[in-house]
Short mmCIF file of C-alpha atoms and ligand atoms in Angstrom, two decimals:
data_model
loop_
_atom_site.label_atom_id
_atom_site.label_comp_id
_atom_site.label_asym_id
_atom_site.label_seq_id
_atom_site.Cartn_x
_atom_site.Cartn_y
_atom_site.Cartn_z
CA MET A 1 17.43 119.91 100.15
CA GLN A 2 20.26 119.31 101.09
CA VAL A 3 21.26 117.89 105.09
CA THR A 4 24.56 118.51 105.51
CA GLU A 5 26.07 116.30 108.48
CA ASP A 6 27.12 117.03 111.70
CA LYS A 7 30.54 117.16 111.90
CA ASN A 8 29.61 115.63 115.45
CA ASP A 9 27.70 112.90 114.22
CA PRO A 10 28.63 109.07 114.85
CA PRO A 11 30.62 107.53 111.72
CA ILE A 12 28.01 105.74 110.57
CA ARG A 13 27.96 101.83 110.72
CA THR A 14 25.92 99.98 108.31
CA ARG A 15 25.90 96.71 106.55
CA PHE A 16 24.76 95.49 103.15
CA ALA A 17 22.77 92.08 104.04
CA PRO A 18 22.49 90.39 100.45
CA SER A 19 20.17 87.05 100.49
CA PRO A 20 22.20 84.18 98.32
CA THR A 21 19.56 83.18 96.36
CA GLY A 22 20.71 84.48 93.30
CA PHE A 23 23.31 86.36 91.48
CA LEU A 24 24.70 89.72 92.60
CA HIS A 25 21.92 91.71 91.06
CA ILE A 26 22.59 95.34 89.84
CA GLY A 27 19.79 96.39 92.57
CA GLY A 28 21.68 95.41 94.66
CA ALA A 29 25.15 96.49 94.13
CA ARG A 30 23.96 99.86 93.95
CA THR A 31 22.52 98.98 97.37
CA ALA A 32 25.61 98.40 98.61
CA LEU A 33 27.06 100.49 97.10
CA PHE A 34 25.69 103.08 99.13
CA CYS A 35 25.86 101.65 102.31
CA TRP A 36 30.00 101.21 101.63
CA LEU A 37 30.15 104.77 100.48
CA ALA A 38 27.98 106.39 103.33
CA ALA A 39 30.23 104.31 105.71
CA ARG A 40 33.15 105.97 104.00
CA ALA A 41 31.86 109.47 104.26
CA SER A 42 31.89 109.49 107.84
CA GLY A 43 34.54 107.26 108.19
CA GLY A 44 32.51 104.56 109.55
CA GLN A 45 32.46 100.50 109.14
CA PHE A 46 30.52 98.80 106.38
CA VAL A 47 29.07 95.57 107.46
CA LEU A 48 28.31 91.97 104.92
CA ARG A 49 25.92 89.93 106.14
CA ILE A 50 24.79 86.96 104.67
CA GLU A 51 20.91 86.28 105.17
CA ASP A 52 21.23 82.39 104.86
CA THR A 53 18.15 81.87 106.69
CA ASP A 54 15.91 80.37 104.18
CA GLN A 55 17.88 76.80 103.56
CA VAL A 56 16.02 75.63 100.60
CA ARG A 57 16.85 78.69 98.49
CA SER A 58 19.86 80.06 100.27
CA THR A 59 23.35 78.45 98.01
CA GLY A 60 26.81 78.18 97.83
CA GLU A 61 27.24 79.63 94.33
CA SER A 62 25.37 82.50 95.01
CA VAL A 63 27.33 82.94 98.03
CA GLN A 64 29.73 83.02 96.04
CA ALA A 65 28.74 85.02 93.24
CA ILE A 66 28.05 87.89 95.87
CA LEU A 67 31.23 88.01 96.86
CA ASP A 68 32.90 87.77 92.99
CA GLY A 69 30.98 90.63 92.57
CA LEU A 70 31.73 93.05 95.66
CA ALA A 71 35.50 91.71 94.90
CA TRP A 72 35.00 92.90 91.37
CA LEU A 73 33.21 96.15 92.20
CA GLU A 74 36.14 96.96 95.15
CA LEU A 75 33.02 97.21 97.64
CA THR A 76 35.49 95.45 100.53
CA PRO A 77 33.28 95.08 103.59
CA ASP A 78 34.93 95.99 106.72
CA GLU A 79 33.66 93.79 108.52
CA GLY A 80 32.10 90.48 106.90
CA PRO A 81 30.59 87.88 105.81
CA TYR A 82 28.36 86.85 108.73
CA PHE A 83 26.03 84.34 107.77
CA GLN A 84 22.89 83.79 110.11
CA SER A 85 22.28 80.28 109.70
CA GLU A 86 25.40 80.13 112.01
CA ARG A 87 24.36 82.53 114.40
CA MET A 88 20.66 79.97 115.38
CA ALA A 89 21.74 80.65 119.07
CA LEU A 90 21.30 84.04 119.02
CA TYR A 91 17.30 84.48 117.01
CA HIS A 92 16.32 81.78 119.85
CA ALA A 93 17.21 83.71 122.71
CA ALA A 94 15.55 86.87 121.01
CA VAL A 95 12.84 85.24 121.13
CA ALA A 96 12.33 83.58 124.08
CA ARG A 97 12.75 86.50 125.58
CA LEU A 98 10.04 87.85 124.18
CA LEU A 99 7.78 85.18 125.09
CA ASP A 100 9.03 84.92 128.72
CA GLN A 101 8.09 89.08 128.57
CA GLY A 102 4.46 88.12 126.92
CA ARG A 103 5.83 89.96 123.61
CA ALA A 104 4.91 86.65 121.89
CA TYR A 105 3.04 83.42 121.88
CA ARG A 106 2.50 80.38 119.90
CA CYS A 107 -0.05 79.72 117.43
CA TYR A 108 -1.12 76.91 116.41
CA CYS A 109 -3.38 77.95 113.15
CA SER A 110 -3.67 75.71 110.63
CA ARG A 111 -2.83 76.38 107.10
CA GLU A 112 -6.31 76.16 105.76
CA ARG A 113 -7.67 78.67 109.12
CA LEU A 114 -5.01 81.63 107.27
CA GLU A 115 -6.08 80.85 104.16
CA SER A 116 -9.80 81.53 104.59
CA LEU A 117 -8.81 84.24 107.12
CA ARG A 118 -7.32 85.78 104.76
CA GLU A 119 -10.21 85.03 101.57
CA GLN A 120 -13.16 86.87 104.52
CA ALA A 121 -10.62 89.89 104.31
CA MET A 122 -10.03 90.15 100.82
CA ALA A 123 -13.95 89.59 99.50
CA SER A 124 -14.39 92.03 102.00
CA GLY A 125 -11.90 94.20 100.03
CA GLN A 126 -9.40 94.39 103.35
CA LYS A 127 -5.86 94.07 103.83
CA PRO A 128 -5.15 90.23 104.79
CA ARG A 129 -3.75 90.19 108.77
CA TYR A 130 -3.59 87.43 111.61
CA ASP A 131 -7.02 87.89 113.55
CA GLY A 132 -4.61 87.04 116.98
CA ARG A 133 -6.61 84.09 118.20
CA CYS A 134 -3.68 82.68 119.69
CA ARG A 135 -2.42 85.87 121.24
CA SER A 136 -4.37 83.94 124.67
CA LEU A 137 -5.35 80.07 124.48
CA SER A 138 -6.25 78.76 127.33
CA GLN A 139 -5.29 74.86 125.89
CA PRO A 140 -2.65 74.40 123.61
CA PRO A 141 -3.21 71.51 121.09
CA ALA A 142 -0.43 68.68 121.51
CA ASP A 143 0.34 67.47 118.61
CA ILE A 144 0.88 71.01 116.65
CA GLU A 145 4.31 71.99 116.23
CA PRO A 146 3.26 76.73 116.39
CA VAL A 147 4.96 79.29 115.59
CA ILE A 148 5.99 81.58 117.66
CA ARG A 149 3.91 85.70 116.33
CA PHE A 150 5.23 88.56 117.79
CA ARG A 151 2.37 90.62 119.72
CA ASN A 152 2.04 93.61 117.96
CA PRO A 153 0.73 97.00 120.01
CA ASP A 154 -2.71 97.67 118.45
CA SER A 155 -3.27 100.68 119.11
CA GLY A 156 -0.82 103.79 118.25
CA THR A 157 1.94 104.71 115.14
CA VAL A 158 5.16 103.69 114.62
CA ALA A 159 6.96 106.84 113.39
CA PHE A 160 10.10 107.35 111.53
CA HIS A 161 12.47 109.68 109.67
CA ASP A 162 13.97 108.21 106.53
CA ARG A 163 16.99 109.94 105.50
CA VAL A 164 16.31 109.70 101.90
CA ARG A 165 12.16 109.48 102.27
CA GLY A 166 11.45 112.15 104.57
CA PRO A 167 9.47 111.51 107.68
CA ILE A 168 7.10 108.12 107.70
CA GLU A 169 3.91 106.69 109.83
CA PHE A 170 2.53 103.52 109.62
CA ASP A 171 -1.09 103.05 112.46
CA ASN A 172 -0.69 100.24 114.37
CA ARG A 173 -3.58 98.64 113.28
CA GLU A 174 -2.48 98.17 109.60
CA LEU A 175 0.03 95.55 111.56
CA ASP A 176 -0.55 92.07 112.27
CA ASP A 177 0.82 90.01 114.83
CA LEU A 178 3.87 88.28 112.45
CA VAL A 179 5.34 85.06 112.43
CA ILE A 180 9.20 85.56 114.12
CA GLN A 181 9.94 81.92 114.30
CA ARG A 182 8.67 79.28 111.69
CA ALA A 183 7.23 75.86 113.38
CA ASP A 184 10.59 74.35 112.01
CA GLY A 185 12.07 76.74 114.99
CA SER A 186 14.12 78.61 111.76
CA PRO A 187 13.40 82.70 112.68
CA THR A 188 11.75 84.94 110.01
CA TYR A 189 13.59 87.36 108.04
CA ASN A 190 11.73 90.31 110.40
CA LEU A 191 13.28 88.66 113.84
CA ALA A 192 17.31 87.71 111.95
CA VAL A 193 17.04 91.37 111.07
CA VAL A 194 16.56 92.50 113.80
CA VAL A 195 18.61 91.13 115.87
CA ASP A 196 21.88 91.56 113.96
CA ASP A 197 21.59 94.66 113.72
CA LEU A 198 21.02 95.06 117.11
CA ASP A 199 24.05 92.31 117.85
CA MET A 200 25.89 94.10 115.17
CA ARG A 201 25.81 97.78 116.39
CA ILE A 202 24.40 99.41 113.76
CA ASN A 203 22.85 102.60 113.58
CA LEU A 204 21.64 103.16 110.23
CA VAL A 205 20.80 100.67 107.40
CA VAL A 206 20.31 101.45 103.57
CA ARG A 207 18.07 99.33 101.63
CA GLY A 208 15.55 99.07 99.29
CA ASP A 209 12.17 100.21 99.47
CA ASP A 210 9.94 97.32 99.04
CA HIS A 211 11.08 96.31 102.87
CA ILE A 212 10.03 100.08 103.93
CA ASN A 213 6.32 97.71 105.30
CA ASN A 214 8.90 95.30 107.33
CA THR A 215 10.10 99.13 109.01
CA PRO A 216 7.28 99.46 110.96
CA ARG A 217 6.95 96.26 112.36
CA GLN A 218 11.12 95.70 113.03
CA ILE A 219 10.79 99.40 115.33
CA ASN A 220 8.50 97.14 117.19
CA LEU A 221 10.49 94.77 117.72
CA TYR A 222 12.89 97.15 118.48
CA HIS A 223 10.95 98.33 121.51
CA ALA A 224 10.23 95.36 122.48
CA LEU A 225 13.57 93.79 123.21
CA ASP A 226 13.94 97.69 124.72
CA ALA A 227 16.40 98.76 121.90
CA THR A 228 16.48 102.21 119.88
CA PRO A 229 16.31 101.15 116.47
CA PRO A 230 18.71 102.69 113.58
CA GLU A 231 18.21 104.61 110.84
CA PHE A 232 16.99 103.69 107.70
CA ALA A 233 17.04 104.98 104.61
CA HIS A 234 15.63 103.58 101.88
CA VAL A 235 16.24 103.69 98.10
CA PRO A 236 14.08 103.86 95.53
CA MET A 237 14.05 100.83 92.86
CA ILE A 238 15.90 100.80 89.47
CA LEU A 239 13.96 100.80 86.36
CA GLY A 240 14.76 99.27 82.99
CA GLU A 241 14.29 101.26 79.98
CA ASP A 242 11.03 100.75 79.45
CA GLY A 243 9.84 102.39 82.77
CA ALA A 244 9.17 98.60 84.70
CA ARG A 245 11.20 97.13 87.43
CA LEU A 246 14.50 96.52 86.45
CA SER A 247 14.25 92.34 85.65
CA LYS A 248 15.86 89.49 83.06
CA ARG A 249 14.05 90.68 80.41
CA HIS A 250 15.32 93.78 80.72
CA GLY A 251 19.31 91.98 79.88
CA ALA A 252 21.92 91.09 81.89
CA VAL A 253 20.87 92.54 85.40
CA SER A 254 23.70 90.57 87.56
CA VAL A 255 26.75 92.82 88.20
CA MET A 256 29.03 89.94 86.61
CA ALA A 257 27.09 89.87 83.29
CA TRP A 258 28.25 93.01 83.21
CA ARG A 259 32.33 92.18 83.13
CA GLU A 260 31.02 90.30 80.47
CA LEU A 261 29.62 92.10 78.45
CA GLY A 262 33.37 94.49 78.37
CA TYR A 263 32.44 96.87 81.52
CA LEU A 264 35.37 98.24 83.13
CA PRO A 265 33.89 97.89 87.40
CA ASP A 266 34.53 102.11 87.71
CA ALA A 267 33.18 102.82 85.07
CA LEU A 268 29.81 100.70 86.66
CA LEU A 269 30.23 102.08 89.48
CA ASN A 270 29.77 105.17 88.02
CA TYR A 271 27.02 105.04 86.57
CA LEU A 272 25.20 103.03 89.70
CA ALA A 273 25.98 105.90 91.67
CA ARG A 274 24.06 108.12 89.53
CA LEU A 275 21.44 106.69 89.26
CA GLY A 276 19.94 107.68 91.92
CA TRP A 277 21.91 109.49 93.96
CA SER A 278 23.58 112.81 92.17
CA SER A 279 25.53 115.71 92.90
CA GLY A 280 24.48 118.98 91.38
CA ASP A 281 24.65 117.79 87.22
CA ARG A 282 27.67 116.08 87.10
CA GLU A 283 28.09 113.09 85.76
CA LEU A 284 31.82 111.71 86.12
CA PHE A 285 33.09 110.82 89.79
CA SER A 286 35.77 108.66 90.92
CA ARG A 287 35.76 106.34 93.14
CA ASP A 288 37.56 109.21 96.29
CA GLU A 289 34.96 111.80 94.99
CA LEU A 290 32.02 109.80 95.65
CA VAL A 291 32.96 108.73 99.16
CA SER A 292 33.92 113.30 99.63
CA LEU A 293 30.46 114.05 98.88
CA PHE A 294 28.59 111.39 99.16
CA GLN A 295 25.24 111.92 101.88
CA VAL A 296 22.83 109.61 101.52
CA GLU A 297 20.07 112.42 102.10
CA ASP A 298 20.93 113.79 98.59
CA VAL A 299 19.63 109.48 96.83
CA ASN A 300 16.51 110.31 94.54
CA ARG A 301 13.34 109.25 96.14
CA LYS A 302 12.22 108.88 93.06
CA ALA A 303 12.98 105.52 91.14
CA SER A 304 15.23 105.75 88.23
CA ARG A 305 15.53 104.60 84.86
CA PHE A 306 18.65 102.62 83.67
CA ASP A 307 20.11 104.10 80.18
CA MET A 308 21.89 101.99 78.61
CA GLU A 309 23.60 104.64 76.75
CA LYS A 310 24.77 106.31 79.53
CA LEU A 311 26.54 103.34 80.73
CA ASN A 312 28.05 103.02 76.69
CA TRP A 313 29.03 106.54 76.86
CA LEU A 314 30.55 106.03 80.59
CA ASN A 315 32.50 103.33 79.89
CA GLN A 316 33.90 104.48 77.28
CA LEU A 317 35.42 107.79 78.90
CA TYR A 318 36.46 105.68 81.31
CA LEU A 319 38.31 102.71 78.96
CA ARG A 320 39.96 105.97 77.29
CA SER A 321 40.87 107.82 80.57
CA GLU A 322 40.76 105.24 83.41
CA SER A 323 44.18 104.70 84.61
CA THR A 324 45.35 101.87 82.54
CA GLN A 325 46.78 99.96 85.57
CA ARG A 326 43.32 99.35 86.43
CA THR A 327 42.14 99.09 83.18
CA LEU A 328 44.91 96.30 81.69
CA PRO A 329 43.93 93.63 84.33
CA GLU A 330 40.43 93.65 82.37
CA LEU A 331 41.43 93.31 78.85
CA ASP A 332 43.92 90.54 80.11
CA TRP A 333 41.37 88.56 81.70
CA HIS A 334 38.76 89.15 78.36
CA LEU A 335 42.17 88.52 75.90
CA ARG A 336 41.52 85.59 78.32
CA ARG A 337 37.96 85.15 77.53
CA ILE A 338 37.98 84.21 73.97
CA GLY A 339 40.64 81.82 73.81
CA LEU A 340 43.96 84.61 72.70
CA ASP A 341 46.83 84.98 75.18
CA PRO A 342 47.97 88.34 75.98
CA ALA A 343 51.56 87.14 75.61
CA CYS A 344 51.21 86.82 71.79
CA GLY A 345 50.91 89.82 70.59
CA PRO A 346 51.48 93.28 71.37
CA ALA A 347 51.53 95.08 74.55
CA LEU A 348 48.31 95.25 76.42
CA GLU A 349 49.41 99.43 76.79
CA ASP A 350 49.27 100.05 72.70
CA LEU A 351 46.44 98.29 72.70
CA LEU A 352 44.94 100.42 74.61
CA ALA A 353 46.20 103.83 73.65
CA VAL A 354 44.55 102.15 70.04
CA GLN A 355 41.63 100.95 70.55
CA SER A 356 40.45 103.06 73.26
CA GLN A 357 39.48 104.98 70.87
CA ARG A 358 37.07 103.10 68.71
CA CYS A 359 35.06 101.16 71.90
CA GLU A 360 32.74 101.36 73.98
CA THR A 361 33.45 98.08 75.77
CA LEU A 362 36.12 95.27 76.71
CA VAL A 363 34.16 92.80 74.58
CA GLU A 364 34.15 95.08 71.69
CA MET A 365 37.47 96.30 72.10
CA VAL A 366 38.76 92.16 72.22
CA GLU A 367 36.81 91.13 69.40
CA GLN A 368 38.68 93.91 67.11
CA SER A 369 41.88 92.66 67.87
CA ARG A 370 41.83 88.91 67.14
CA ALA A 371 44.31 89.30 64.24
CA PHE A 372 46.92 91.25 66.80
CA TYR A 373 47.49 87.93 68.84
CA ALA A 374 46.31 85.48 66.94
CA ASP A 375 46.87 83.94 63.00
CA PHE A 376 42.92 84.43 61.29
CA ASP A 377 41.98 80.79 59.12
CA ASP A 378 40.75 82.53 56.35
CA PHE A 379 40.77 85.69 53.66
CA ASP A 380 37.20 87.15 54.66
CA PRO A 381 35.55 86.31 50.91
CA VAL A 382 34.59 90.39 50.57
CA ALA A 383 37.24 91.63 50.91
CA ALA A 384 39.99 89.77 49.94
CA LYS A 385 38.08 89.54 45.78
CA LYS A 386 37.18 93.53 46.41
CA HIS A 387 41.14 94.31 47.24
CA LEU A 388 43.51 91.01 47.45
CA ARG A 389 44.12 92.08 43.04
CA PRO A 390 47.06 91.45 40.90
CA VAL A 391 47.18 95.42 41.36
CA ALA A 392 47.62 95.65 44.94
CA VAL A 393 51.35 93.19 44.64
CA GLU A 394 53.41 95.73 43.44
CA PRO A 395 52.42 98.21 46.19
CA LEU A 396 52.49 95.22 48.59
CA ARG A 397 55.94 94.55 47.70
CA ALA A 398 56.96 97.85 47.63
CA LEU A 399 56.07 98.12 51.14
CA ARG A 400 57.43 94.75 51.93
CA THR A 401 60.74 96.05 51.33
CA GLN A 402 60.51 98.95 53.29
CA LEU A 403 59.50 97.05 56.63
CA GLN A 404 62.15 94.96 56.83
CA ASP A 405 63.86 97.49 58.95
CA CYS A 406 61.60 100.25 59.00
CA ASP A 407 61.75 102.04 62.63
CA TRP A 408 58.56 100.39 64.11
CA THR A 409 56.32 103.34 66.09
CA PRO A 410 52.93 104.13 64.15
CA GLU A 411 55.19 107.40 62.65
CA ALA A 412 57.71 105.63 60.76
CA LEU A 413 55.08 103.07 59.82
CA GLY A 414 52.76 106.30 58.65
CA LEU A 415 55.75 107.55 56.78
CA ALA A 416 56.48 104.54 54.93
CA VAL A 417 53.21 103.88 53.58
CA ASN A 418 53.05 107.47 52.39
CA ARG A 419 56.30 106.80 50.96
CA THR A 420 55.46 103.57 49.11
CA ALA A 421 52.10 105.39 47.80
CA GLU A 422 54.26 107.94 46.27
CA ALA A 423 56.91 105.92 44.80
CA LEU A 424 54.82 104.65 42.74
CA GLU A 425 51.99 107.23 42.76
CA VAL A 426 49.04 105.29 44.06
CA GLY A 427 46.63 106.90 46.06
CA LEU A 428 46.88 105.52 49.93
CA GLY A 429 43.16 103.74 49.68
CA LYS A 430 44.98 101.40 46.64
CA ILE A 431 47.45 100.47 49.35
CA GLY A 432 46.19 100.74 52.69
CA GLN A 433 43.02 98.85 51.76
CA PRO A 434 44.67 95.45 50.27
CA LEU A 435 47.44 96.05 53.68
CA ARG A 436 44.82 95.84 55.20
CA VAL A 437 42.23 92.28 54.07
CA ALA A 438 46.47 91.55 54.29
CA LEU A 439 47.29 92.18 57.87
CA VAL A 440 43.78 91.35 59.51
CA GLY A 441 41.78 89.25 57.12
CA HIS A 442 38.66 92.29 56.41
CA GLY A 443 38.12 95.80 55.95
CA SER A 444 38.27 96.88 59.11
CA SER A 445 40.70 97.31 61.43
CA PRO A 446 42.45 100.80 63.43
CA SER A 447 44.18 103.46 61.08
CA ILE A 448 46.77 101.67 58.93
CA ASP A 449 49.97 102.57 60.82
CA GLN A 450 48.73 101.58 64.06
CA THR A 451 47.28 98.27 62.38
CA LEU A 452 50.71 97.90 61.28
CA TRP A 453 52.06 98.75 64.65
CA LEU A 454 50.03 96.80 66.95
CA VAL A 455 49.87 93.69 64.45
CA GLY A 456 54.55 93.39 64.84
CA ARG A 457 56.98 93.45 62.40
CA ALA A 458 57.56 89.27 61.99
CA ARG A 459 53.49 89.08 61.73
CA ALA A 460 52.54 91.91 59.45
CA LEU A 461 55.77 90.52 56.66
CA GLU A 462 54.38 86.92 56.88
CA ARG A 463 50.97 88.23 56.01
CA ILE A 464 52.00 89.93 53.06
CA ASP A 465 53.39 87.00 51.97
CA ARG A 466 50.35 84.82 52.73
CA ALA A 467 48.31 87.82 50.54
CA LEU A 468 50.39 87.76 47.98
CA ASP A 469 50.24 84.40 48.07
CA PHE A 470 46.76 84.63 47.87
CA ILE A 471 46.91 86.62 44.67
CA ASP A 472 49.13 84.95 42.55
CA GLN A 473 47.19 81.52 43.62
CA ARG A 474 43.75 83.49 42.70
CA VAL A 475 45.32 84.63 39.56
CA ARG A 476 46.55 80.37 38.05
CA ALA A 477 42.90 79.56 38.94
CA ASN A 478 42.28 82.40 36.86
CA GLY A 479 44.22 81.34 34.04
N1 LIG B 501 18.26 90.09 103.09
C1 LIG B 501 17.29 91.00 102.84
C2 LIG B 501 17.19 91.25 100.69
O1 LIG B 501 17.96 90.42 101.09
C3 LIG B 501 17.90 91.80 103.19
C4 LIG B 501 17.17 93.55 103.41
C5 LIG B 501 17.68 94.07 104.53
O2 LIG B 501 18.12 94.71 104.27
O3 LIG B 501 16.74 94.73 105.91
O4 LIG B 501 16.17 91.44 100.81
#
């Protein structure tokens, strides 16, 4: 069902709130994309908040990895990053207020007691929940630092309309008194998230549906703080090709690992958008088109499966059709990454024009372009044995003469090769393959005119000489 956004709806103010305990995962990136799109589509704002209250698991490196991942995808926040670790005073004030109003209480129960409650519940087939023993303690123990629990309503229901999943209702009897502040004074996720979403005036929370069970607890907290909850949109998870939840075992999961594998940010973004969102049966969307078409209601309810083939297909399409202005910096990055200097070979536009027809990823592209930017050590022995033979000497020499002063365009070079073949009355293969091995060291490269073009005149002449020497030495060695 398509729900059209009312033009009078207020602009969406949303946030992406990752915990910095690892890289920016592909699922997180998709959530960030949906948040960003929802905000952009409505003329609102996209806020970035780093949820780093877990001092042990949060690292500066992860924060950087998240920022790098978002920057690479150009999911630029309008505000932030805010850091929860810098906002402790706000959480403490909210907890104090809840304590004052009797909506929260100190709990002194030992780990052992909680564990035995849990075991009892499990043994009788019930959901483990805190029994509320400390709700009305008359004499709190003096030597224990308590945790603070929220006093969840005992009855009634919590209902909300999820903008992806539709109406959802929880019975309060299902929810126990959740811990909102640990014994060391640090706030828990559910408290901090509510305080921040309120303080940051978030009106739509878009997040993974693994948080759906937290939502009724958070809604109760909003009410206890006399506030109106935001709207929620819980997006389903991403599965691997085998149907299991996407994880490391499926290969690259961090966004930056996809960069390293040779994908373009716009292709990955287009892919992620379609992974769980659709607009008819269209597959290709520019950023602007996504912004103009995106509605959070159109996010699928069902989990989506990662489809490598489709990503490769999209990546190749983007390699061919994306404006070079966007692709060249990535190509440059990949060349340098494998130790090639982009200044020591053909213009990147030219390389891209040729190789994008043959390659699905930038990694493939740069791997197959080594000989255009650097000398190779040895000829591939199999290719050399087959093609660098005395019969190739005459064609290579004749061609060398032509190449000294012909125009250096693929057309002129193709013509030079053809003419040489005709003049010597040999088939094109007899000249093309030896030339290819001479130029790149092995038997696979773009068409011979394009290969020559990319290798460049000086290198081509030098390499033909090298191949002729090689043949000469071979003949001598064989007596
Ligand atoms: N820090 C939480 C996470 O990374 C955010 C959940 C939310 O968006 O409320 O899962």
